[in-house]
């Protein structure tokens, strides 16, 4: 029934349906987990296939764009998918994002040159933007916050599977079939997810008369694109002080300011700025950003150290990430159970932020003589921190908003985590490359240092070089990795501050959610 509130018609916010049995929820979650696996697995699989892809299609200069196009499209599309789910219902929108992702996967596998592959990867990324945020928002619709921890812990278990299984699967498919199967493998998984979701997911269909904020979406796309290009090109393609980088910085700032102004004037903003009035929401979003920064940075640079300094093979380096993923898996499941049974989450965030910062600092101390056992123990500490943070921060985000804004809030958190990961890889990558070049120059001289660092030097090629050059390169990589992790730890200190800012607020139970309706009507 529509109520008159202060002269306006306002519909009650949606509430939870009749509580579902755990079996019904687990059945629905099986489809959601497959969809999330698609989004997470893709980059991991493609990463190990990239040398073969470049060798067959050519275009080594555009190699980074195969990854950047996907990540950029995902970041831009995430809040749009979230808003579409709020407006038109989550089930149909979520299935549409899976279909678009599968179309992008199929066309990427059929690409005949690098230009086509980059374009199809962008299409794939647009679909991927709806997978993560859609899954989180659907869980928010199905389960009240008080009971959500146990289920979100299971969702977090998908990530270690993707991060460890992805490189192994990508190498196997490339070696035994073709690099194109790195994309084709998504199709049967996606079809299975569609079937499960179609037959098991029963969500209320909510259609609201509203216009999509395309202007806001466009401005947000410009701001994110400019920032991504700035961090990707700064110090590599162009000097930091060049007019290209300065122009991108100015464009990012201007687009952000215009976006903020525009969002204040529309009825249905793509990113409701009012959400940031909540202290807990804002602090939790900062934590998601920093967690993404740490997670993607660690996964990017640890294999470099393991393969070049510790002498592990590409396949073994994937297995050597298991301590990191095990720490994430155990603590995400444990944290979910603790939240479900006690309703308390603030302590988990504080412990997780300290562990994440401490783990990154320990990794910054790795040297030429550090054993695999020692580095594994350091990774466990980092994994424990990220495991406590990843799903708990999403829980705080969703508990800080009403059901009406569940999708927008989940989309904001996912967006900032994606941006954090992108900036983490870009900025830490610049630090890594700068210190590597500087170390090689000091040890080998400018000409030899530039030749070694600028060439395509795989771990197998490194073993064939003279002892002096090999030792210099291993030392340079160690110096670069130490610098990257040290500054990542410095940034992670902000996560400790954000965790202390968050206040313990009671989580909504199913009964509380059922009473979540519009305010009492006010006489006009």
XYZ file of N, CA, C and O in Angstrom, residues 164 306 318-329 372 375-381 383-384:
96
model
N 44.271 -20.155 -6.597
C 45.218 -21.260 -6.690
C 44.932 -22.127 -7.914
O 45.836 -22.501 -8.657
N 58.889 -15.822 -5.791
C 59.001 -17.274 -5.678
C 59.718 -17.879 -6.874
O 60.535 -18.794 -6.721
N 52.155 -21.365 -8.050
C 50.726 -21.386 -7.741
C 50.439 -22.185 -6.486
O 49.650 -21.775 -5.636
N 51.117 -23.306 -6.343
C 50.942 -24.130 -5.143
C 51.505 -23.434 -3.902
O 50.976 -23.597 -2.801
N 52.569 -22.646 -4.084
C 53.181 -21.965 -2.952
C 52.308 -20.841 -2.413
O 52.587 -20.304 -1.329
N 51.272 -20.451 -3.155
C 50.316 -19.469 -2.650
C 49.277 -20.100 -1.721
O 48.462 -19.389 -1.131
N 49.311 -21.418 -1.600
C 48.319 -22.100 -0.769
C 48.280 -21.599 0.685
O 47.197 -21.474 1.262
N 49.430 -21.315 1.332
C 49.338 -20.791 2.706
C 48.536 -19.500 2.798
O 47.767 -19.313 3.749
N 48.711 -18.610 1.828
C 47.938 -17.369 1.813
C 46.451 -17.661 1.699
O 45.623 -17.121 2.438
N 46.103 -18.530 0.753
C 44.704 -18.839 0.520
C 44.109 -19.656 1.663
O 42.939 -19.492 2.004
N 44.924 -20.533 2.278
C 44.432 -21.307 3.409
C 44.091 -20.390 4.577
O 43.064 -20.569 5.253
N 44.954 -19.411 4.830
C 44.658 -18.451 5.881
C 43.376 -17.693 5.621
O 42.554 -17.491 6.524
N 43.165 -17.276 4.363
C 41.940 -16.575 4.003
C 40.719 -17.474 4.174
O 39.682 -17.045 4.694
N 40.834 -18.715 3.724
C 39.691 -19.627 3.751
C 39.272 -19.937 5.183
O 38.092 -19.835 5.545
N 61.316 -21.034 1.804
C 59.907 -21.135 1.435
C 59.039 -21.329 2.676
O 57.894 -20.856 2.706
N 58.599 -17.749 4.225
C 57.670 -16.924 3.437
C 56.249 -17.476 3.523
O 55.279 -16.701 3.493
N 56.089 -18.785 3.653
C 54.758 -19.367 3.811
C 54.111 -18.918 5.119
O 52.911 -18.623 5.157
N 54.903 -18.864 6.199
C 54.380 -18.393 7.480
C 53.948 -16.924 7.387
O 52.916 -16.529 7.952
N 54.740 -16.123 6.665
C 54.361 -14.719 6.468
C 53.047 -14.622 5.693
O 52.193 -13.778 5.997
N 52.883 -15.478 4.691
C 51.663 -15.451 3.891
C 50.444 -15.850 4.709
O 49.342 -15.332 4.501
N 50.629 -16.782 5.642
C 49.511 -17.184 6.502
C 49.007 -15.995 7.313
O 47.791 -15.775 7.444
N 49.939 -15.192 7.843
C 49.545 -14.011 8.614
C 48.720 -13.061 7.743
O 47.656 -12.563 8.162
N 47.049 -13.832 5.011
C 45.789 -14.489 4.677
C 44.781 -14.424 5.807
O 43.577 -14.223 5.569
N 45.251 -14.577 7.051
C 44.361 -14.467 8.208
C 43.718 -13.082 8.244
O 42.503 -12.937 8.459
